[in-house]
GROMACS .gro file of N, CA, C and O in nm:
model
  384
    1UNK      N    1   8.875  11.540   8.791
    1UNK     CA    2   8.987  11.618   8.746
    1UNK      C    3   9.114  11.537   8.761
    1UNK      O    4   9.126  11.453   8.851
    2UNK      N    5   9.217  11.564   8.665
    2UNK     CA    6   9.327  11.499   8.677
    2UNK      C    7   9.440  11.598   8.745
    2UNK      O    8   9.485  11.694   8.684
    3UNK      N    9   9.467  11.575   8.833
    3UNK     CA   10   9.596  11.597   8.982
    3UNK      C   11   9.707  11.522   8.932
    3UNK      O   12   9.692  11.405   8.899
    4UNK      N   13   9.848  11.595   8.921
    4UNK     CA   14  10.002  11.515   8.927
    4UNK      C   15  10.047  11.552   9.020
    4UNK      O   16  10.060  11.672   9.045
    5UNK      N   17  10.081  11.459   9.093
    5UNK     CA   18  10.130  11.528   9.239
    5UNK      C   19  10.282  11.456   9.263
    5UNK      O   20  10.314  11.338   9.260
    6UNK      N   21  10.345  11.552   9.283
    6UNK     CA   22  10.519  11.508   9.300
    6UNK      C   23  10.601  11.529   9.445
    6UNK      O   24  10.545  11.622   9.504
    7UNK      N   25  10.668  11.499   9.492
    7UNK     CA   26  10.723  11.459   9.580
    7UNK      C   27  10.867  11.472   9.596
    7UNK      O   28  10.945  11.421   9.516
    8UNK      N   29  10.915  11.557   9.727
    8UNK     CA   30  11.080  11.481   9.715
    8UNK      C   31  11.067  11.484   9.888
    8UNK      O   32  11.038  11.584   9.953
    9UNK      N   33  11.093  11.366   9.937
    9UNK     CA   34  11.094  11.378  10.111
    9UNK      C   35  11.233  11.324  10.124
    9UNK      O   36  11.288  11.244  10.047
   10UNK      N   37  11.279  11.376  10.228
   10UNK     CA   38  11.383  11.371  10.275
   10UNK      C   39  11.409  11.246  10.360
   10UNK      O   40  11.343  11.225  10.462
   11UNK      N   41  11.519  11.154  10.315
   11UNK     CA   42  11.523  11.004  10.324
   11UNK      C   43  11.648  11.023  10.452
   11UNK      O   44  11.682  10.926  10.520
   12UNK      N   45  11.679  11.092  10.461
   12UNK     CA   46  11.822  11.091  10.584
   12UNK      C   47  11.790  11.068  10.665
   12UNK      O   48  11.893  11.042  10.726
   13UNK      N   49  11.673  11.045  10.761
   13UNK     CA   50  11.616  10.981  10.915
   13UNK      C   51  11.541  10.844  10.898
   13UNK      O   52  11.523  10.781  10.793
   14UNK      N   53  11.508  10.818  11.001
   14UNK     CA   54  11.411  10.709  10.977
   14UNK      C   55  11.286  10.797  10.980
   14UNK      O   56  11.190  10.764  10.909
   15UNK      N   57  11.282  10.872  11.032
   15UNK     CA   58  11.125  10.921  11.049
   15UNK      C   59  11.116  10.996  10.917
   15UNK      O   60  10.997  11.022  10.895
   16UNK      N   61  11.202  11.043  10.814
   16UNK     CA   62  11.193  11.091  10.662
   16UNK      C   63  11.147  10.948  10.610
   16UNK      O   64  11.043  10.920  10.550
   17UNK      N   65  11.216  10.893  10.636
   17UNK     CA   66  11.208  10.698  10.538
   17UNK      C   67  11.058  10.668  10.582
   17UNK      O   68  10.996  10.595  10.504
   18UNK      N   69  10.994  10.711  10.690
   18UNK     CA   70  10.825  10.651  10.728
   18UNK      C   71  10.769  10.747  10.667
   18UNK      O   72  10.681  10.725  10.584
   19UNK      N   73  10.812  10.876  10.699
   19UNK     CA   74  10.699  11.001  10.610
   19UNK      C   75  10.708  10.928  10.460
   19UNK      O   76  10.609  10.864  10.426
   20UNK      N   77  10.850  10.936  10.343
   20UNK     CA   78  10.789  10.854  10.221
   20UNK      C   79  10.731  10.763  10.209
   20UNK      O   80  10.628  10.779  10.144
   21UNK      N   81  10.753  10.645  10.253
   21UNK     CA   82  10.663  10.575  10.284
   21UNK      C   83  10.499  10.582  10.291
   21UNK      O   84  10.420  10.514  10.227
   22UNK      N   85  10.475  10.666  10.372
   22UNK     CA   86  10.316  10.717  10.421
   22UNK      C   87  10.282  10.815  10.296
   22UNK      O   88  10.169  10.806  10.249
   23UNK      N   89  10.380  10.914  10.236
   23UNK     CA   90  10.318  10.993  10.108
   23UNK      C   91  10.291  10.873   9.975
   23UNK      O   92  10.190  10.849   9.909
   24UNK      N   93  10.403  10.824   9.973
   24UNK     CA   94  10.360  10.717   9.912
   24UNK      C   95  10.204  10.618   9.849
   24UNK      O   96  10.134  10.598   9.750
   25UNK      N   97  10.220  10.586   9.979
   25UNK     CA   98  10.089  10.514   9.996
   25UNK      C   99   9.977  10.566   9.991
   25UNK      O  100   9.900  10.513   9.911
   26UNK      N  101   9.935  10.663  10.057
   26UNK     CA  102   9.843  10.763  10.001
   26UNK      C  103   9.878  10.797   9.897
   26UNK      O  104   9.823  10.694   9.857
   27UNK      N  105   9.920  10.843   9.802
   27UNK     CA  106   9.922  10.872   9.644
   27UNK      C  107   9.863  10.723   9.584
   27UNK      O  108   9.753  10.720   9.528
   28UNK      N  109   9.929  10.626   9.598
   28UNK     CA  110   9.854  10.473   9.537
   28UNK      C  111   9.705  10.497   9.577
   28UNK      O  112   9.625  10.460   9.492
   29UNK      N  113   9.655  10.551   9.689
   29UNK     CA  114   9.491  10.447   9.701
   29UNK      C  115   9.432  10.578   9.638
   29UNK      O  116   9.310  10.589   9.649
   30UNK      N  117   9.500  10.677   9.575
   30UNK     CA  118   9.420  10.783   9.492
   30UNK      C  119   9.440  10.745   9.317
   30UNK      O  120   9.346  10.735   9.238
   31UNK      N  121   9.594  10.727   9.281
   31UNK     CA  122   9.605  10.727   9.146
   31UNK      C  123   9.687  10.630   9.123
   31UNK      O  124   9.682  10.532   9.197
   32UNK      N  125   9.797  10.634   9.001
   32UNK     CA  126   9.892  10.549   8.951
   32UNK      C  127  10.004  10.616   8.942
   32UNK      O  128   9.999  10.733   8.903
   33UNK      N  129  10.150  10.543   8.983
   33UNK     CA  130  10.241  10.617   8.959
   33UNK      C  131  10.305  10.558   8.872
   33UNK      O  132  10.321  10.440   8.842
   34UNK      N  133  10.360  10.706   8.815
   34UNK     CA  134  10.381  10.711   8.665
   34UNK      C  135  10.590  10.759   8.638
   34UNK      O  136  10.666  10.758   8.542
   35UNK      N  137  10.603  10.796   8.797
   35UNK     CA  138  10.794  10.774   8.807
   35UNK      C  139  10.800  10.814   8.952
   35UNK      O  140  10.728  10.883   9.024
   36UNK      N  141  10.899  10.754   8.968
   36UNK     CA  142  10.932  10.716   9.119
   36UNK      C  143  10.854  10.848   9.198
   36UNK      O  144  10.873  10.825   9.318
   37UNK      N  145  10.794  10.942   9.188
   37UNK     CA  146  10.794  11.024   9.305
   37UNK      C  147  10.693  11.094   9.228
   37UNK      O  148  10.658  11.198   9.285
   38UNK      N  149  10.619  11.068   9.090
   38UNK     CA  150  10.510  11.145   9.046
   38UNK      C  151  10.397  11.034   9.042
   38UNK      O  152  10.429  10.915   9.040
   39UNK      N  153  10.266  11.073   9.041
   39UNK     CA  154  10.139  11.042   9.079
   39UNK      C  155  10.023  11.105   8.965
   39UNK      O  156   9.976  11.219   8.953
   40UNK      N  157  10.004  11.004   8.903
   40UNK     CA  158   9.881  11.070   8.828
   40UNK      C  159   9.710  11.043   8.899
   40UNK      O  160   9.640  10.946   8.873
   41UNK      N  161   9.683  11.127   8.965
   41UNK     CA  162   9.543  11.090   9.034
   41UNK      C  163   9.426  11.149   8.971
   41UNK      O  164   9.436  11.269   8.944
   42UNK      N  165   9.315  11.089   8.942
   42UNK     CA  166   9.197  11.145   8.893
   42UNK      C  167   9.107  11.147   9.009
   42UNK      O  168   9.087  11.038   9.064
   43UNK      N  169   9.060  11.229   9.047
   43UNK     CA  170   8.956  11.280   9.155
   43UNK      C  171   8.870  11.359   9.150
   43UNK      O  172   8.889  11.450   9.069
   44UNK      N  173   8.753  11.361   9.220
   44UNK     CA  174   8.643  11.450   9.243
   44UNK      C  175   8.713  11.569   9.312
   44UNK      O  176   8.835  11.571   9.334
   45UNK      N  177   8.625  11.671   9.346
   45UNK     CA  178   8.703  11.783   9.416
   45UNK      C  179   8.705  11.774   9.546
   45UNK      O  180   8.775  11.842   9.621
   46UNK      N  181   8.585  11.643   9.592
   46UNK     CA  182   8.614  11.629   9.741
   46UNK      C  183   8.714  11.546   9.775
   46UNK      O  184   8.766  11.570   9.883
   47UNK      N  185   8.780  11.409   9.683
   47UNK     CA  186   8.888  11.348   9.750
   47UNK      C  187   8.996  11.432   9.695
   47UNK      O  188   9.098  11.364   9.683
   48UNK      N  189   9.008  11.526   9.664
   48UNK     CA  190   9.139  11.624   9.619
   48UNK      C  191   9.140  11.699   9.744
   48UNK      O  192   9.237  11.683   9.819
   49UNK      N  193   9.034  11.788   9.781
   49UNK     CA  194   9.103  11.833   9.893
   49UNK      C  195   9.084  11.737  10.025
   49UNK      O  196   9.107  11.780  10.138
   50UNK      N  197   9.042  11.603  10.000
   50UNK     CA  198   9.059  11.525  10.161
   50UNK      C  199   9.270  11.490  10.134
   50UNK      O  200   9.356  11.498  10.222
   51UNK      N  201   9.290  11.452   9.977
   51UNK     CA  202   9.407  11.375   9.884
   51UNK      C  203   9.524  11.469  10.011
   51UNK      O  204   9.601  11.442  10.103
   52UNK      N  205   9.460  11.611   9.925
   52UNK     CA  206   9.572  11.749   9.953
   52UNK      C  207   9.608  11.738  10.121
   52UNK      O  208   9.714  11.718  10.181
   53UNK      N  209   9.496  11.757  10.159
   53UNK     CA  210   9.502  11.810  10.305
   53UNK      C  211   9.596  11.717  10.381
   53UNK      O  212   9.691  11.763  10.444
   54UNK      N  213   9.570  11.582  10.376
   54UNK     CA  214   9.588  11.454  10.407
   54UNK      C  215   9.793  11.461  10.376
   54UNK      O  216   9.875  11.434  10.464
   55UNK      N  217   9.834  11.512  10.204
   55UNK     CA  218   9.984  11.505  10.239
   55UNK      C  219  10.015  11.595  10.320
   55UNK      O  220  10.103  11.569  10.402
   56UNK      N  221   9.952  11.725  10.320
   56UNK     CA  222  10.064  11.829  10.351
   56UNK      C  223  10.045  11.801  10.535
   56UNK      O  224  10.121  11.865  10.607
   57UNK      N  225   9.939  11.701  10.606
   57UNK     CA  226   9.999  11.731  10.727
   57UNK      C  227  10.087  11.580  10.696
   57UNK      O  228  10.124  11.554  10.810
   58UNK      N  229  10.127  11.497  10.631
   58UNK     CA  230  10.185  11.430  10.656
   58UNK      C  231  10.375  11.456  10.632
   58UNK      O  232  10.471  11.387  10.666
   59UNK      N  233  10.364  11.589  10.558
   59UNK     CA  234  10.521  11.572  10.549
   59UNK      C  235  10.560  11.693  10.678
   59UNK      O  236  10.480  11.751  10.751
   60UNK      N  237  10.726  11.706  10.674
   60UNK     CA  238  10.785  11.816  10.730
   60UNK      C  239  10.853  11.940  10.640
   60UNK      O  240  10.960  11.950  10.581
   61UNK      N  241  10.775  12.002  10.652
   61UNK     CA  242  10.757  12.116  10.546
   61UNK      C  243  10.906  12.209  10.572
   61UNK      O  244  10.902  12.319  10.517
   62UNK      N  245  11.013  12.184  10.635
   62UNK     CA  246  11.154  12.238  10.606
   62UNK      C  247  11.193  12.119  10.553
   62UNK      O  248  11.279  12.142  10.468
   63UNK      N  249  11.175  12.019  10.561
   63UNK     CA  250  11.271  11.903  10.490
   63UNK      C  251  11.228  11.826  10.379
   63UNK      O  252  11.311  11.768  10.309
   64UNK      N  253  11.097  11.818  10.356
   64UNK     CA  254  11.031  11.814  10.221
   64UNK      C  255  10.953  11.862  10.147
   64UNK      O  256  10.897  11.954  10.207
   65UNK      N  257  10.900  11.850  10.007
   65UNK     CA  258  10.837  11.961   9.936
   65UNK      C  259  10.719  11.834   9.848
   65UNK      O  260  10.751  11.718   9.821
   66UNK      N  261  10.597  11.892   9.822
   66UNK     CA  262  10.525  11.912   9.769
   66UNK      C  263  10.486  11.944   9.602
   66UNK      O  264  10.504  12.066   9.595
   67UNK      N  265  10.452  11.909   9.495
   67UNK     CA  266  10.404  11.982   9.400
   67UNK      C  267  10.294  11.942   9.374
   67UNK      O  268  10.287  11.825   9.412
   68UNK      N  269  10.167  11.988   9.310
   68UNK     CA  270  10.038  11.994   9.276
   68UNK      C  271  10.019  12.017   9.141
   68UNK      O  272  10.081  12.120   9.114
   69UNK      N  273   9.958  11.967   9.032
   69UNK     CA  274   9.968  12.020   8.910
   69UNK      C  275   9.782  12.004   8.895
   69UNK      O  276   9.746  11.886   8.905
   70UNK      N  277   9.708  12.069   8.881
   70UNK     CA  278   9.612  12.085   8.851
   70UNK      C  279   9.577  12.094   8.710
   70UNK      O  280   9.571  12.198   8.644
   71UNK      N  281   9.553  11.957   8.664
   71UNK     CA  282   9.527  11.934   8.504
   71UNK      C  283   9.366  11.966   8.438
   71UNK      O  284   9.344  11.961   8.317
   72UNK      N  285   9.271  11.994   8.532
   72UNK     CA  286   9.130  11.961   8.527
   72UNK      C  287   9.094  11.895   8.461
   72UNK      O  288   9.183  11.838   8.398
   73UNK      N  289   8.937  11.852   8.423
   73UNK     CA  290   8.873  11.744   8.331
   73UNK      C  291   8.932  11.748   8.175
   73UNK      O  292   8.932  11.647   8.104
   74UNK      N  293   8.960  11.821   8.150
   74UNK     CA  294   9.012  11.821   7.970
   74UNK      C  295   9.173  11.769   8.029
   74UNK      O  296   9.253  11.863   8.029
   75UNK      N  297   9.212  11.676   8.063
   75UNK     CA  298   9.342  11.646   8.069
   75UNK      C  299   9.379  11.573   7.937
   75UNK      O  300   9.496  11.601   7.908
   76UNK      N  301   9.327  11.498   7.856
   76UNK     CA  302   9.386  11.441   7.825
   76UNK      C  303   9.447  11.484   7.667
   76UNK      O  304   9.510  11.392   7.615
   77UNK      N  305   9.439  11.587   7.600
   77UNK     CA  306   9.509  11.673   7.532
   77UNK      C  307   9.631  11.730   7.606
   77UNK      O  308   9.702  11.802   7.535
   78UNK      N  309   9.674  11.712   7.742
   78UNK     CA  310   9.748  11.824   7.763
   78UNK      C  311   9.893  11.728   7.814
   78UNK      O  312  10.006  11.752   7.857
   79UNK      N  313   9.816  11.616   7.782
   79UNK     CA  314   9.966  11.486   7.789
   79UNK      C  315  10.019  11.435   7.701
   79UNK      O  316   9.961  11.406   7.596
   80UNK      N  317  10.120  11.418   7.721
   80UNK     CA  318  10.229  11.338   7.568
   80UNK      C  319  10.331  11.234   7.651
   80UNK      O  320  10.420  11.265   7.729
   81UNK      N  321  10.294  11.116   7.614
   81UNK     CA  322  10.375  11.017   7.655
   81UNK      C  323  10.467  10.968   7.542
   81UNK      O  324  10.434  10.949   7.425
   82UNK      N  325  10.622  10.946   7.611
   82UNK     CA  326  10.705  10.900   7.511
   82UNK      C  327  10.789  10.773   7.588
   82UNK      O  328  10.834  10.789   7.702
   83UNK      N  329  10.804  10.642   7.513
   83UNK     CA  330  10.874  10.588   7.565
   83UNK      C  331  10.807  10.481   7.652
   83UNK      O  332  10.683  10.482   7.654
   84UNK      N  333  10.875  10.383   7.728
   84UNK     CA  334  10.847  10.289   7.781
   84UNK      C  335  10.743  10.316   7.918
   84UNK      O  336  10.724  10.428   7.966
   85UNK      N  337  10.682  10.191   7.970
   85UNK     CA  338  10.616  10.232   8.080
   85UNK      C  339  10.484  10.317   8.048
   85UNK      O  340  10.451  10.411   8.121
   86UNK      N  341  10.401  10.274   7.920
   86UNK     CA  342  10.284  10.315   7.906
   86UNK      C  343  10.161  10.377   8.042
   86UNK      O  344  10.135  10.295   8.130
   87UNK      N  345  10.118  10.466   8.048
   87UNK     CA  346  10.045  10.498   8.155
   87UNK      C  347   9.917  10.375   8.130
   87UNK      O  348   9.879  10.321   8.026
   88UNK      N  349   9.895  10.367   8.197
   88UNK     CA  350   9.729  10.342   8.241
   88UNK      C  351   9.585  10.378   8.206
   88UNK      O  352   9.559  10.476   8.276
   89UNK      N  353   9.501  10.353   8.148
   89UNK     CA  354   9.389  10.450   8.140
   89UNK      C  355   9.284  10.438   8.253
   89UNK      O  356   9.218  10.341   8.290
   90UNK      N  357   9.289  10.565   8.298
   90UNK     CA  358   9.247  10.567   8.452
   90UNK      C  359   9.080  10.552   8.415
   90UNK      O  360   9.018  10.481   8.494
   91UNK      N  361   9.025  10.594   8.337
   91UNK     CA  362   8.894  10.590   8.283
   91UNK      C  363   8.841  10.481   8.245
   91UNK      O  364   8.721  10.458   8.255
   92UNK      N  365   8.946  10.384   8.188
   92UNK     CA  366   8.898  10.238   8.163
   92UNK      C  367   8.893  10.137   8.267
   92UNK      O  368   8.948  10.140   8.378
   93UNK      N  369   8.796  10.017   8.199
   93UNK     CA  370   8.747   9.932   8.295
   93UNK      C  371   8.894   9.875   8.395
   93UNK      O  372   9.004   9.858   8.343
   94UNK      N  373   8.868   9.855   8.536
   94UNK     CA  374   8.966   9.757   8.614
   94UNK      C  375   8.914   9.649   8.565
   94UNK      O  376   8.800   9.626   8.525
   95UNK      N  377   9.041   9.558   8.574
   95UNK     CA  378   9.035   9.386   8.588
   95UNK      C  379   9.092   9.360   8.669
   95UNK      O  380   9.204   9.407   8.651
   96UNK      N  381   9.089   9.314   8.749
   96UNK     CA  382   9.149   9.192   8.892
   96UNK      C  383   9.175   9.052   8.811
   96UNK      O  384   9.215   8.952   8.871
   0.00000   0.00000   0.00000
């Protein structure tokens, strides 16, 4: 299933600046990001809820927020890209 998962953490501490950081990075070893703070991840339903579980204890839930967009397997009718910064096709072969 295809997951967009968005982000706004609160950068005013250092310990906000390590939490983005850490949401961050976990969003990369799941998907590709596609603008500064959105995440296109394709996952099974078990690394979605290890993905899920995994941000929400990582942020501070009065000072930052979360979004989840649950696209399921038919995603790819339900996207329209315009403009620079072509996505990725998460389905096609990697090259190193």
């Amino acid at each position: 299933m295809l997951v967009i998962i968005t982000y706004d953490v609160s950068t005013l501490t250092a310990a906000g600046q390590s939490r983005l950081r850490k949401v961050s990075k976990l969003c990369q070893n799941y998907g590709q990001r596609v603008q500064n703070s959105v995440f296109e991840c394709l996952v099974d339903a078990a690394q979605w809820a290890d993905l899920r579980h995994k941000l929400v204890q990582l942020i501070d839930p009065k000072e930052d927020s979360l979004r989840f967009y649950q696209l399921g397997n038919n995603y790819k009718n339900k996207i329209e890209h315009v403009g620079i910064k072509e996505s990725l096709n998460l389905e096609g072969p990697l090259i190193l």
